[in-house]
Short mmCIF file of C-alpha atoms and ligand atoms in Angstrom, two decimals:
data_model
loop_
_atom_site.label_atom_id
_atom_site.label_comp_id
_atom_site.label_asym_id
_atom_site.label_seq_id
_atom_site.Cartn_x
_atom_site.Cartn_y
_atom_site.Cartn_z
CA UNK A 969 -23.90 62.50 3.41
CA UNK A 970 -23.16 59.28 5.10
CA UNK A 971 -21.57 59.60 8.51
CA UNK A 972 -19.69 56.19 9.22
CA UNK A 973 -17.20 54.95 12.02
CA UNK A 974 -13.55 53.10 11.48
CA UNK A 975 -12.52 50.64 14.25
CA UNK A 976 -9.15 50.39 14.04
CA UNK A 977 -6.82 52.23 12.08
CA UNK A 978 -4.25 50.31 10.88
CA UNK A 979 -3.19 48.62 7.62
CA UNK A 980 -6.93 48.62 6.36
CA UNK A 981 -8.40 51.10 8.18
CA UNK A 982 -6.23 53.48 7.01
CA UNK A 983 -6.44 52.16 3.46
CA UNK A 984 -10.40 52.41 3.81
CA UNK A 985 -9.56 56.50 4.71
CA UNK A 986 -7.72 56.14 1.76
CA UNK A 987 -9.84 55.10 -0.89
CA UNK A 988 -12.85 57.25 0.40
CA UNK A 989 -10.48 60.52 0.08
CA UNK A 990 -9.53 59.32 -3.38
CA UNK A 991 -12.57 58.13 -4.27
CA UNK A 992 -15.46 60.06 -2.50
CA UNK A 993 -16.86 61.89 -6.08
CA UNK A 994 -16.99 58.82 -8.30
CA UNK A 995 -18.88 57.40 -4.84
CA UNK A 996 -21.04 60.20 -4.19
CA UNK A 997 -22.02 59.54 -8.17
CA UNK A 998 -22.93 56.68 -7.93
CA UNK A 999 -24.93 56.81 -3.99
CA UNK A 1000 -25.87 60.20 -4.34
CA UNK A 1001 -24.28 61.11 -0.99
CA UNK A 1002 -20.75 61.38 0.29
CA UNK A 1003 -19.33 59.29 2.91
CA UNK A 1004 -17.98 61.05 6.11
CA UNK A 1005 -15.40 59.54 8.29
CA UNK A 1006 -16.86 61.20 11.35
CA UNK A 1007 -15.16 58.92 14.47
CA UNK A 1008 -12.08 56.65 14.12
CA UNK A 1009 -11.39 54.84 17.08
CA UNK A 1010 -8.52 53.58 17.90
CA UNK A 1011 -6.27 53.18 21.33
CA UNK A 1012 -3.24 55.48 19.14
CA UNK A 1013 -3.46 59.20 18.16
CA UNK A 1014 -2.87 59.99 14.58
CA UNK A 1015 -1.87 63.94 14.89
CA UNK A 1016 0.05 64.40 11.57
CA UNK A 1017 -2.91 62.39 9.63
CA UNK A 1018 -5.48 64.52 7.66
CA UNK A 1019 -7.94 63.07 10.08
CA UNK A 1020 -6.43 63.15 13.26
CA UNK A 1021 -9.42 65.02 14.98
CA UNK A 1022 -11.42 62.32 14.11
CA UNK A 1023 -9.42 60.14 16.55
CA UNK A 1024 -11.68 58.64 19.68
CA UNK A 1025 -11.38 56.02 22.22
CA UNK A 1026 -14.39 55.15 23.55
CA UNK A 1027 -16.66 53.05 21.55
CA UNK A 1028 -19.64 54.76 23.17
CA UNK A 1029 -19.46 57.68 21.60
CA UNK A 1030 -19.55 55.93 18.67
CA UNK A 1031 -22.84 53.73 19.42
CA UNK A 1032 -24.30 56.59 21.23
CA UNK A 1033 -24.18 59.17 18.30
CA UNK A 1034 -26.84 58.56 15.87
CA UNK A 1035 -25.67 60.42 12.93
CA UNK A 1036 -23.52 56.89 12.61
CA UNK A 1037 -25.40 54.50 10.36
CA UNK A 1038 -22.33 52.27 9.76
CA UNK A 1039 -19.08 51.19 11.48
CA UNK A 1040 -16.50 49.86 9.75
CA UNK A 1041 -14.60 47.08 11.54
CA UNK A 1042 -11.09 46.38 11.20
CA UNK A 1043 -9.75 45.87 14.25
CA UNK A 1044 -8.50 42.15 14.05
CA UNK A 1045 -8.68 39.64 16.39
CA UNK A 1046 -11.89 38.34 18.32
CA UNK A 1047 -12.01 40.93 21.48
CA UNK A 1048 -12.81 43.61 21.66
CA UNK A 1049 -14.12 43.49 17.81
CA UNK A 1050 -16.85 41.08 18.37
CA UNK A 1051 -18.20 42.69 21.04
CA UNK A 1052 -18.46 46.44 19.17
CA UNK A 1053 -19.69 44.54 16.49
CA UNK A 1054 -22.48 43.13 18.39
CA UNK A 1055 -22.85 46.72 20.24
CA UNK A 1056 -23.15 48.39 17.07
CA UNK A 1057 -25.75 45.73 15.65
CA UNK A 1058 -28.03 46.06 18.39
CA UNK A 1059 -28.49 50.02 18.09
CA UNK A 1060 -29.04 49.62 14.64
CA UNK A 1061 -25.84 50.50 12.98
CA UNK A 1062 -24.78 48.57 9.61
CA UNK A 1063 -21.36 46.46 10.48
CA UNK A 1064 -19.25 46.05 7.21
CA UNK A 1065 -15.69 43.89 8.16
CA UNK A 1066 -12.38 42.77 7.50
CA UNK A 1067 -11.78 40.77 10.16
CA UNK A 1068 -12.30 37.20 9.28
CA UNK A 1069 -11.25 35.22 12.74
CA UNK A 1070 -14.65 37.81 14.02
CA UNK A 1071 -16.92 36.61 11.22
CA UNK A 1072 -15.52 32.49 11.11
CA UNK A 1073 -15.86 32.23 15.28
CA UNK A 1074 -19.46 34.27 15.37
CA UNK A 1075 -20.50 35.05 12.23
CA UNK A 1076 -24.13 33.13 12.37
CA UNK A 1077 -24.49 34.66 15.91
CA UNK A 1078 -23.90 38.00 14.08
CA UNK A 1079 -26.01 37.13 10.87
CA UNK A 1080 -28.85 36.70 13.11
CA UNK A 1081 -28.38 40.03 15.28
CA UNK A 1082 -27.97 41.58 12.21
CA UNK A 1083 -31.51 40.53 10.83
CA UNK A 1084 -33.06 40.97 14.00
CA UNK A 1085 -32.33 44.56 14.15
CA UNK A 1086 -33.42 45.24 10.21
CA UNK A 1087 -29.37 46.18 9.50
CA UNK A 1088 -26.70 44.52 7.49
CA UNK A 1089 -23.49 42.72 8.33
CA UNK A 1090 -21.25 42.19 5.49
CA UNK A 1091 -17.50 41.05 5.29
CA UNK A 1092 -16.66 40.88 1.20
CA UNK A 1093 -12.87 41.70 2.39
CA UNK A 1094 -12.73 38.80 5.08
CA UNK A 1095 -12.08 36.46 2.18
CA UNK A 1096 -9.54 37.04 -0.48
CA UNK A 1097 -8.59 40.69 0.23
CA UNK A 1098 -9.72 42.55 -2.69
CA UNK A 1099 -11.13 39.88 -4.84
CA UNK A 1100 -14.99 39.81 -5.19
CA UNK A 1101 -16.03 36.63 -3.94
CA UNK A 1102 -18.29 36.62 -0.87
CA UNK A 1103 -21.45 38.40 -2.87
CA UNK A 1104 -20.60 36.33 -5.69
CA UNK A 1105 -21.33 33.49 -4.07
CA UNK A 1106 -24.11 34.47 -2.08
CA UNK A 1107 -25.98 36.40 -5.18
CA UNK A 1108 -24.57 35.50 -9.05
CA UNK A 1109 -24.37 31.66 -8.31
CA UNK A 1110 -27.58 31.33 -5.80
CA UNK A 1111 -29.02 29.20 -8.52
CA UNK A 1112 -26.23 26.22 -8.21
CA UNK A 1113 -25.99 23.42 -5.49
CA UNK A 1114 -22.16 23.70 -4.65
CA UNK A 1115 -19.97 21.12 -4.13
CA UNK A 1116 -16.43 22.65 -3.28
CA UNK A 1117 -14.69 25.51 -2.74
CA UNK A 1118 -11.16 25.08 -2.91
CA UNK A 1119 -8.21 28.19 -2.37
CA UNK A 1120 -5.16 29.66 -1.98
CA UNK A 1121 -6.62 31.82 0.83
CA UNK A 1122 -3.63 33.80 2.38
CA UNK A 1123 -1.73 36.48 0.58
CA UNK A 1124 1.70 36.22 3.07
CA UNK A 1125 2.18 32.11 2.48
CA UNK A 1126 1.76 32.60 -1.40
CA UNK A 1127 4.25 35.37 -1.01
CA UNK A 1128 5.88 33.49 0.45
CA UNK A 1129 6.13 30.51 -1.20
CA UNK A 1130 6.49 32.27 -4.68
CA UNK A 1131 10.11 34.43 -3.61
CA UNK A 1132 11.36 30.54 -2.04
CA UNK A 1133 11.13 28.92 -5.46
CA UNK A 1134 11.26 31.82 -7.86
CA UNK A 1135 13.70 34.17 -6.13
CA UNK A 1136 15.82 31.52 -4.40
CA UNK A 1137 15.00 33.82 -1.24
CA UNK A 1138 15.17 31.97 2.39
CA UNK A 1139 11.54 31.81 4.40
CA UNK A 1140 12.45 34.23 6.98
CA UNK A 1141 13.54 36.95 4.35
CA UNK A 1142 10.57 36.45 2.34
CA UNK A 1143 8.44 36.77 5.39
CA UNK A 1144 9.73 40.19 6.49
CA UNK A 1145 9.03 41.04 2.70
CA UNK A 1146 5.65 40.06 3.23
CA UNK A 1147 5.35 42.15 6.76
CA UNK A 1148 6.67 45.24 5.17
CA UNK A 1149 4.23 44.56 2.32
CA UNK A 1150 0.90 45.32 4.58
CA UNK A 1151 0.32 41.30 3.68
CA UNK A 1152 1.22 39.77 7.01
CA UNK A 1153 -1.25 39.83 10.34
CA UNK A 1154 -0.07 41.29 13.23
CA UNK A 1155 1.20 38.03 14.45
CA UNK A 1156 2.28 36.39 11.16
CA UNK A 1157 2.10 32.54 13.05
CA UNK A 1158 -1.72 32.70 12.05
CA UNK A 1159 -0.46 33.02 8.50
CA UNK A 1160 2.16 30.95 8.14
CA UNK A 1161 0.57 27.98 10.41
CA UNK A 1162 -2.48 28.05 8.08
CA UNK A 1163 -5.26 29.79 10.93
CA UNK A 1164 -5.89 32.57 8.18
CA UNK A 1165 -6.64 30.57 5.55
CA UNK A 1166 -8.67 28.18 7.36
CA UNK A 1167 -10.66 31.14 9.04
CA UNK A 1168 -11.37 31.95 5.44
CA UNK A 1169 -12.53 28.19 4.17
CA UNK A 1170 -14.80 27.96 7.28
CA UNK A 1171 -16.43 31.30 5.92
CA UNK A 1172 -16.30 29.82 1.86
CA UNK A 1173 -17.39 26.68 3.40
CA UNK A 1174 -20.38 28.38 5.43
CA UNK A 1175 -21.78 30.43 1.88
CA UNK A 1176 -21.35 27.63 0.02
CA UNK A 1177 -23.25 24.66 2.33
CA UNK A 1178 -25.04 27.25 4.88
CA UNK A 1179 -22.76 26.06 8.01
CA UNK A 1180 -20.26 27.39 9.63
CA UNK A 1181 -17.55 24.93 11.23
CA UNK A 1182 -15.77 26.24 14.38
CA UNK A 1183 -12.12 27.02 12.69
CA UNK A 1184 -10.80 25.04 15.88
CA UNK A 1185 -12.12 21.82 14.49
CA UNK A 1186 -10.89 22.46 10.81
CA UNK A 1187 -7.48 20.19 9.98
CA UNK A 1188 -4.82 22.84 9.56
CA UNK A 1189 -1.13 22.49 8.45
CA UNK A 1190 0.69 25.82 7.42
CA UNK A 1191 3.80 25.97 5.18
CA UNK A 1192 6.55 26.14 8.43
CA UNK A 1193 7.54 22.37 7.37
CA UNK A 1194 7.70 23.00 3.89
CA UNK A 1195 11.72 22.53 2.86
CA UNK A 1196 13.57 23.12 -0.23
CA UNK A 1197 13.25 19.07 -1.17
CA UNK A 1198 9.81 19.17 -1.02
CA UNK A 1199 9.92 22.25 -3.52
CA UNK A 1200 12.52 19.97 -5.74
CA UNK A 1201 10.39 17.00 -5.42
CA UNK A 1202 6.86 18.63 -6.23
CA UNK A 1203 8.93 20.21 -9.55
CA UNK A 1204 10.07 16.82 -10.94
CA UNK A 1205 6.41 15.71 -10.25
CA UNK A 1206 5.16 18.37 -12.56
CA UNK A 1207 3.87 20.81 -9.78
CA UNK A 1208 4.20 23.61 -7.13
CA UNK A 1209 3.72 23.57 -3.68
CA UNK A 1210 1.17 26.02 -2.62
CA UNK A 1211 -1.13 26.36 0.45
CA UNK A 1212 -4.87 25.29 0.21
CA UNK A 1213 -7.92 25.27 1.91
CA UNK A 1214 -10.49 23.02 0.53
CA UNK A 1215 -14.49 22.30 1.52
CA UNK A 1216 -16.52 20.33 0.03
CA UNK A 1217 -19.30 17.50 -0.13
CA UNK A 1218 -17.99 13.90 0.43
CA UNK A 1219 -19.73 12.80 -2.16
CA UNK A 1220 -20.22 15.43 -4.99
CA UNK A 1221 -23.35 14.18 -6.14
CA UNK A 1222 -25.13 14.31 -2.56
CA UNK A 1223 -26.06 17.71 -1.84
CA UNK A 1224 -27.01 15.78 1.73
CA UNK A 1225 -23.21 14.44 2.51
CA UNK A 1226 -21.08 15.53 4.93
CA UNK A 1227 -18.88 18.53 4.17
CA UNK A 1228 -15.29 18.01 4.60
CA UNK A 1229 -12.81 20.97 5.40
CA UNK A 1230 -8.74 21.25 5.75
CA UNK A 1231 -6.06 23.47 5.13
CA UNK A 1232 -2.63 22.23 4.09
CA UNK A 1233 0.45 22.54 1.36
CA UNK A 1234 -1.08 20.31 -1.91
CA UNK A 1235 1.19 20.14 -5.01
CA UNK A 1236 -0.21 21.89 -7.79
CA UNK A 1237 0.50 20.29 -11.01
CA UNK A 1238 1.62 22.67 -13.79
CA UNK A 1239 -1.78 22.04 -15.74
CA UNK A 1240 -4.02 23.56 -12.79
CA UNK A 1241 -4.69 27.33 -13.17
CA UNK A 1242 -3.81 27.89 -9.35
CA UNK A 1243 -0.41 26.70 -10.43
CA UNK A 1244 0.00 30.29 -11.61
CA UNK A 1245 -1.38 32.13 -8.88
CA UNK A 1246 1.53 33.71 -7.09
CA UNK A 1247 2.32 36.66 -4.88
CA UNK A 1248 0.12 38.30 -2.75
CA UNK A 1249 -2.64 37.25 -5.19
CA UNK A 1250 -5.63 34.77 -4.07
CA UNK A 1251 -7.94 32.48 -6.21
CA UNK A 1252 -10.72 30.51 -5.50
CA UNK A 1253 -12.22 27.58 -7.65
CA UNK A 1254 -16.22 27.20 -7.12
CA UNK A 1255 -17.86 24.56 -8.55
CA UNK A 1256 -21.49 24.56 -8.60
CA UNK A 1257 -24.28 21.69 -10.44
CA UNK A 1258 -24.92 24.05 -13.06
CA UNK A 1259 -22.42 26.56 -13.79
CA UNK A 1260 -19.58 24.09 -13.58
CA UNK A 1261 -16.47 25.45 -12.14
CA UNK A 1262 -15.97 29.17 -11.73
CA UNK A 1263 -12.50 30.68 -10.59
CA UNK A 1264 -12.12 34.43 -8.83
CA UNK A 1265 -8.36 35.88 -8.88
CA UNK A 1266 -6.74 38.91 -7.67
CA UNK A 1267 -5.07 40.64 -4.73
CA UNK A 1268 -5.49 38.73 -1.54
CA UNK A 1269 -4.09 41.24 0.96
CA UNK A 1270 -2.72 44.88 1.54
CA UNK A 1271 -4.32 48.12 2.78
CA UNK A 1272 -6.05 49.19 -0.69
CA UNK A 1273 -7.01 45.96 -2.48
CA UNK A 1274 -8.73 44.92 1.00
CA UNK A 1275 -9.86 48.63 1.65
CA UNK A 1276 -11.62 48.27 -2.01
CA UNK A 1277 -13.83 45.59 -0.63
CA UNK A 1278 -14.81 47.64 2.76
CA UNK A 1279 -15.81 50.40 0.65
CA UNK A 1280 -17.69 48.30 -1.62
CA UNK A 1281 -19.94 46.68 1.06
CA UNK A 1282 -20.15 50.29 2.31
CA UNK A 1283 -21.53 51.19 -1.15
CA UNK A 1284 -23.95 48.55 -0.78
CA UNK A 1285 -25.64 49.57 2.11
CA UNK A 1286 -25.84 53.03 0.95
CA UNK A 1287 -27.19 51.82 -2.28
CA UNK A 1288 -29.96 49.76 -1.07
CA UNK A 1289 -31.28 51.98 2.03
CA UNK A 1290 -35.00 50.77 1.77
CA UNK A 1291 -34.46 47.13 0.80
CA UNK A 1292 -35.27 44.27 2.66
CA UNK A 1293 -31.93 42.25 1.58
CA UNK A 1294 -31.97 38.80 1.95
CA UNK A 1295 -29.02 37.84 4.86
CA UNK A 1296 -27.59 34.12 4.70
CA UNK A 1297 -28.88 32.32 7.67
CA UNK A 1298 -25.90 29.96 8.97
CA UNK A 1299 -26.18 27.09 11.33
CA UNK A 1300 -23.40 26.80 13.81
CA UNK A 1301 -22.12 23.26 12.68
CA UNK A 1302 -22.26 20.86 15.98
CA UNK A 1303 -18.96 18.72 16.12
CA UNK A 1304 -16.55 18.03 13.64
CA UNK A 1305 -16.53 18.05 9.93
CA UNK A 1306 -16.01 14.81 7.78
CA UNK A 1307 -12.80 12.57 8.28
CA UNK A 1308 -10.20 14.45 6.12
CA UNK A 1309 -7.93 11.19 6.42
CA UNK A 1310 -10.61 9.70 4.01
CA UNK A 1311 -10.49 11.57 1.25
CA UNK A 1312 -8.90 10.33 -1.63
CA UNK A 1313 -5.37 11.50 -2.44
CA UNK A 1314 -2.37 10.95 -4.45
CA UNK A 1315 0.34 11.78 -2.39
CA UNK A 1316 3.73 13.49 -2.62
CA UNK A 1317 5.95 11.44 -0.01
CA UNK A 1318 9.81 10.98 1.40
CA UNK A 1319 10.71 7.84 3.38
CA UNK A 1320 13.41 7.26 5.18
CA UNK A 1321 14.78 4.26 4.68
CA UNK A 1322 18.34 1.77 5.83
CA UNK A 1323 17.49 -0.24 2.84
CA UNK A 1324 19.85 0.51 -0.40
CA UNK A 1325 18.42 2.09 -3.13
CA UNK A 1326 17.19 -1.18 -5.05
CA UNK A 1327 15.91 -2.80 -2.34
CA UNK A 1328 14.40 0.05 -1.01
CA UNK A 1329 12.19 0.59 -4.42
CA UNK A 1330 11.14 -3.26 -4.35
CA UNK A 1331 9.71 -2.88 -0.75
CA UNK A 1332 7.94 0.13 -1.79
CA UNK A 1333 6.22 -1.65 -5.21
CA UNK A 1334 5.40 -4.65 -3.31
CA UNK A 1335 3.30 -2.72 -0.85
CA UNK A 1336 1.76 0.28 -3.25
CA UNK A 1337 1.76 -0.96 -6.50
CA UNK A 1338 1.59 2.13 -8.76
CA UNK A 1339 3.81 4.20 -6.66
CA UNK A 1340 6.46 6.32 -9.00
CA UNK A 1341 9.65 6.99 -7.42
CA UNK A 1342 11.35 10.62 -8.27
CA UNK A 1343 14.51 9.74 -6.80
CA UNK A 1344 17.09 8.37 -8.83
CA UNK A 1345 20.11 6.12 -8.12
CA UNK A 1346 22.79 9.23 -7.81
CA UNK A 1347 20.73 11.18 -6.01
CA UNK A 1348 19.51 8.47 -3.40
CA UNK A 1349 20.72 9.85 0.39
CA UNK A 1350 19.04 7.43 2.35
CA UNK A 1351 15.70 8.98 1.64
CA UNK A 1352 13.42 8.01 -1.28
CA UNK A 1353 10.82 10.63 -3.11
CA UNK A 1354 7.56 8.81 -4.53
CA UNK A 1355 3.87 9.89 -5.47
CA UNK A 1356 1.16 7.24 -4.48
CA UNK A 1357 -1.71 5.78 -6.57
CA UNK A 1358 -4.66 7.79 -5.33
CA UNK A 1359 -5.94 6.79 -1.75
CA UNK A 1360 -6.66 7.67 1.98
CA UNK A 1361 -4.28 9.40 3.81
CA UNK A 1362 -5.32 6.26 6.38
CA UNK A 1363 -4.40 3.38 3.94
CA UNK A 1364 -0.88 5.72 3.05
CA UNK A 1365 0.59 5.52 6.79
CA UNK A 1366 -0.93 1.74 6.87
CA UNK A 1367 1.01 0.92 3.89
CA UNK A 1368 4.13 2.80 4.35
CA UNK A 1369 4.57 1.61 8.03
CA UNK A 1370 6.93 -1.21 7.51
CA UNK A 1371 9.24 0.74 4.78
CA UNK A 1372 10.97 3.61 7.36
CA UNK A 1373 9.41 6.80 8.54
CA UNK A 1374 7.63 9.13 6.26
CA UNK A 1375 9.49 12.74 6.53
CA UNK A 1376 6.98 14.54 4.83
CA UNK A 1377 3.67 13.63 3.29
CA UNK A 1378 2.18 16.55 0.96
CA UNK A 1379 -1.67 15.82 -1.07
CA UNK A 1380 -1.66 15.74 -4.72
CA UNK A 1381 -4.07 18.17 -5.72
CA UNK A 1382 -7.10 16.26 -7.69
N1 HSE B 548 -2.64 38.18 6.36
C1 HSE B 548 -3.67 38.01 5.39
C2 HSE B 548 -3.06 37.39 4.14
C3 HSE B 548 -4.29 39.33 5.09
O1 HSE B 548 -1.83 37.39 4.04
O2 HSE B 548 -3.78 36.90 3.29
C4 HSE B 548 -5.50 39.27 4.22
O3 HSE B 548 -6.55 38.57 4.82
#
C-alpha cells in the first residue's frame, strides 16, 4: 500500500479522493499496491465526508511522517503551494500537481529539486485537464524537433464562448454556468483575462523548446472584449472566435530561432479542426519535424477529468519505483520572448470611420490592397468589418492609422 497526501481539497482534490475510491482495485491491478489517502490537508474540516479523519492542518505532519512517499498538490495559487511543494521535495517525497500558475512561475526551480533529491515532480493535469498531453510530449514525440504548440487551453472561456454563439446565452450567465460546472478558478478573472491559458502555453512552450518564459512576460488578451459583432463578423468570414495560446519558433525551419508566445481570441476558420472544439473540452495541435502535426482533445477542466490525470502521474510513480526516469531540465528564459507584433497575421478588424460607406472602402483599398470588407451597404453603421492580407500586427496599426480608430483587431488563425 501506498500512503500519499492531498493538499487541498477542493474541486480536484476531492475528485482525486474520488477516483481512488472508485478506482483503487483496477489500480491496485495494475501497481500491485493500493493507494491510501492517509493526510488531507486543508484549512476546512470535512466531517460528513468518508474521509473526514483524514483532515490535518499542518503541513508538518505531513513532511514529517515517512510512511508519505507522495503528496498530491492541488491547492492553487503560488503560496503556500510552492513552498510545500519544495518542502515535500527536499525530504524526498514524490510531488504530482494540478496547479499550473506553481509549475509555469517555478517549475525549472522545482525540476531541479526534484532531481536533486532522486524523486519525481509531475503535473500531466496542469495542462488540458484530463487530456494526456504533458508525457506525450515529453516521451512519444522525444524523437521530433518541435516547432509550435498551439491551444485552446482553458475549459471556462471555451465554455464560454460556445453557450454565446450556440445558445444565444449572455457572458455573465454562461460564466456562472461554467463556475457551477467545477470549470472556473477560484477567481474566474485568471480565466477569462487569458492568465490560465497562458500559464499553460508557458508550460507547452517549456516541453516543447526546454524554456520556460515567466507567464508575466507572455502577451495575454482574454475574451472580456469579445462582443456579439465580433462573433457576427468572424461567422461571415468563415470562422469562430475562440481563445488561443500559441508558441512557437520564428522561423519553423530554425530549431535555433527565437520562440514566440501569446495568448489571445484568433478566428478559427470552419476548415480548422479546433473550429469544433467546444465546451469544457481542450485541444492542442503539436507539430514536430517528423511526425508532422499531432492534435490531443478532450476534457479540459472539472474535478474527475483533471483528477484522472493526478491519479495517473500517481500511477506512474508507483509503477516505476526503481527507475532512474529521465526529468526535463528547463532553463528559466532571461527576458522576453520574440516580438509577437511581428508575426505574420491576417487580421479580423472594425474601423470606425466619418467617411460614408463608399468612400470609406476606397480609403481602405488604397492603403491595404487585398483587404475584403464583410460589411455591406445596409448594414454600414459608421463602422466597417474587413480581414487584411496577411501581415504584422505593426504594419496593420501603421496602415490603418489615417482611416479612423480600429475597435477591435482579432488574428486570423494561419
Ligand atoms: N479553470 C481552468 C479551465 C481549470 O477552465 O480550464 C482547468 O485548468
Amino acid at each position: 500500500m501506498t500512503n500519499i497526501a492531498i493538499l487541498g481539497f477542493g474541486v480536484v482534490g476531492s475528485g482525486v479522493a474520488e477516483v481512488i475510491a472508485t478506482n483503487n482495485e483496477t489500480i491496485a491491478r495494475k501497481t500491485g499496491e493500493h493507494i491510501n489517502i492517509k493526510y488531507i490537508l486543508d484549512l476546512r474540516e470535512f466531517p460528513d465526508h468518508p474521509l473526514g479523519g483524514r483532515v490535518v492542518h499542518d503541513m508538518k505532519i505531513i513532511l514529517a511522517d515517512p510512511e508519505v512517499t507522495v503528496v498530491a498538490e492541488m491547492m492553487g495559487g503560488a503560496h503556500p503551494a510552492y513552498d510545500y511543494t519544495r518542502a515535500a521535495l527536499e525530504a524526498g517525497k514524490h510531488v504530482v500537481t494540478s496547479n499550473k500558475e506553481v509549475v509555469a512561475t517555478f517549475g525549472a526551480e522545482l525540476l531541479r529539486i526534484a532531481k536533486e533529491h532522486h524523486v519525481r515532480y509531475l503535473f500531466e493535469a496542469s495542462v488540458g485537464g484530463g487530456i494526456p498531453v504533458i508525457r506525450p510530449m515529453s516521451s512519444c514525440l522525444a524523437a521530433n524537433e518541435l516547432s509550435e504548440v498551439d491551444g485552446i487551453l482553458n475549459g471556462t472561456t471555451n465554455y464560454i464562448l460556445t453557450q454565446m454563439i450556440h445558445a444565444g446565452k449572455t457572458f455573465e450567465e454562461a460564466l456562472a454556468e461554467a463556475q457551477e460546472k467545477g470549470y472556473a478558478e477560484r477567481n474566474p478573472a485568471a480565466d477569462v483575462e487569458g492568465t490560465d491559458a497562458c500559464r499553460k502555453i508557458c508550460i507547452l512552450a517549456a516541453l516543447a523548446f526546454g524554456r520556460l518564459y515567466a507567464p508575466s512576460s507572455v502577451h495575454t488578451e482574454g475574451i472580456t472584449a469579445v462582443t456579439a459583432q465580433n462573433v457576427a463578423d468572424a461567422e461571415a468570414l468563415g470562422g469562430v472566435i475562440k481563445l488561443i495560446g500559441r508558441a512557437g519558433r520564428v522561423n519553423p525551419a530554425d530549431p535555433d530561432s527565437d520562440v514566440f508566445l501569446l495568448v489571445s481570441p484568433h478566428v478559427i476558420l470552419h476548415e480548422n479542426p479546433l473550429s469544433c472544439v467546444d465546451d469544457v473540452f481542450n485541444a492542442i495541435l503539436v507539430r514536430g519535424n517528423a511526425v508532422g502535426d499531432v492534435m490531443f482533445y478532450g476534457r479540459g477542466a472539472g474535478n474527475l477529468p483533471t483528477a484522472s490525470a493526478v491519479v495517473a502521474d500517481i500511477i506512474d510513480i508507483l509503477t516505476h519505483k526503481d527507475a532512474e526516469i529521465f526529468v526535463p531540465d528547463w532553463e528559466s528564459a532571461v527576458g522576453a520572448p520574440a516580438d509577437h507584433t511581428a508575426l505574420p497575421y491576417a487580421f479580423l478588424c472594425r474601423i470606425e470611420t466619418s467617411a460614408p460607406f463608399a468612400d470609406a472602402i476606397a480609403s481602405l483599398q488604397a492603403v491595404c490592397a487585398g483587404a475584403e470588407v464583410l460589411t455591406s451597404a445596409d448594414a454600414f453603421d459608421g463602422t466597417l468589418a474587413f480581414v487584411t492580407p496577411v501581415m504584422s500586427e505593426a504594419q496593420l496599426r501603421t496602415m490603418a492609422a489615417p482611416l479612423g480608430t480600429l475597435t477591435s483587431v482579432i488574428r486570423v488563425m494561419p
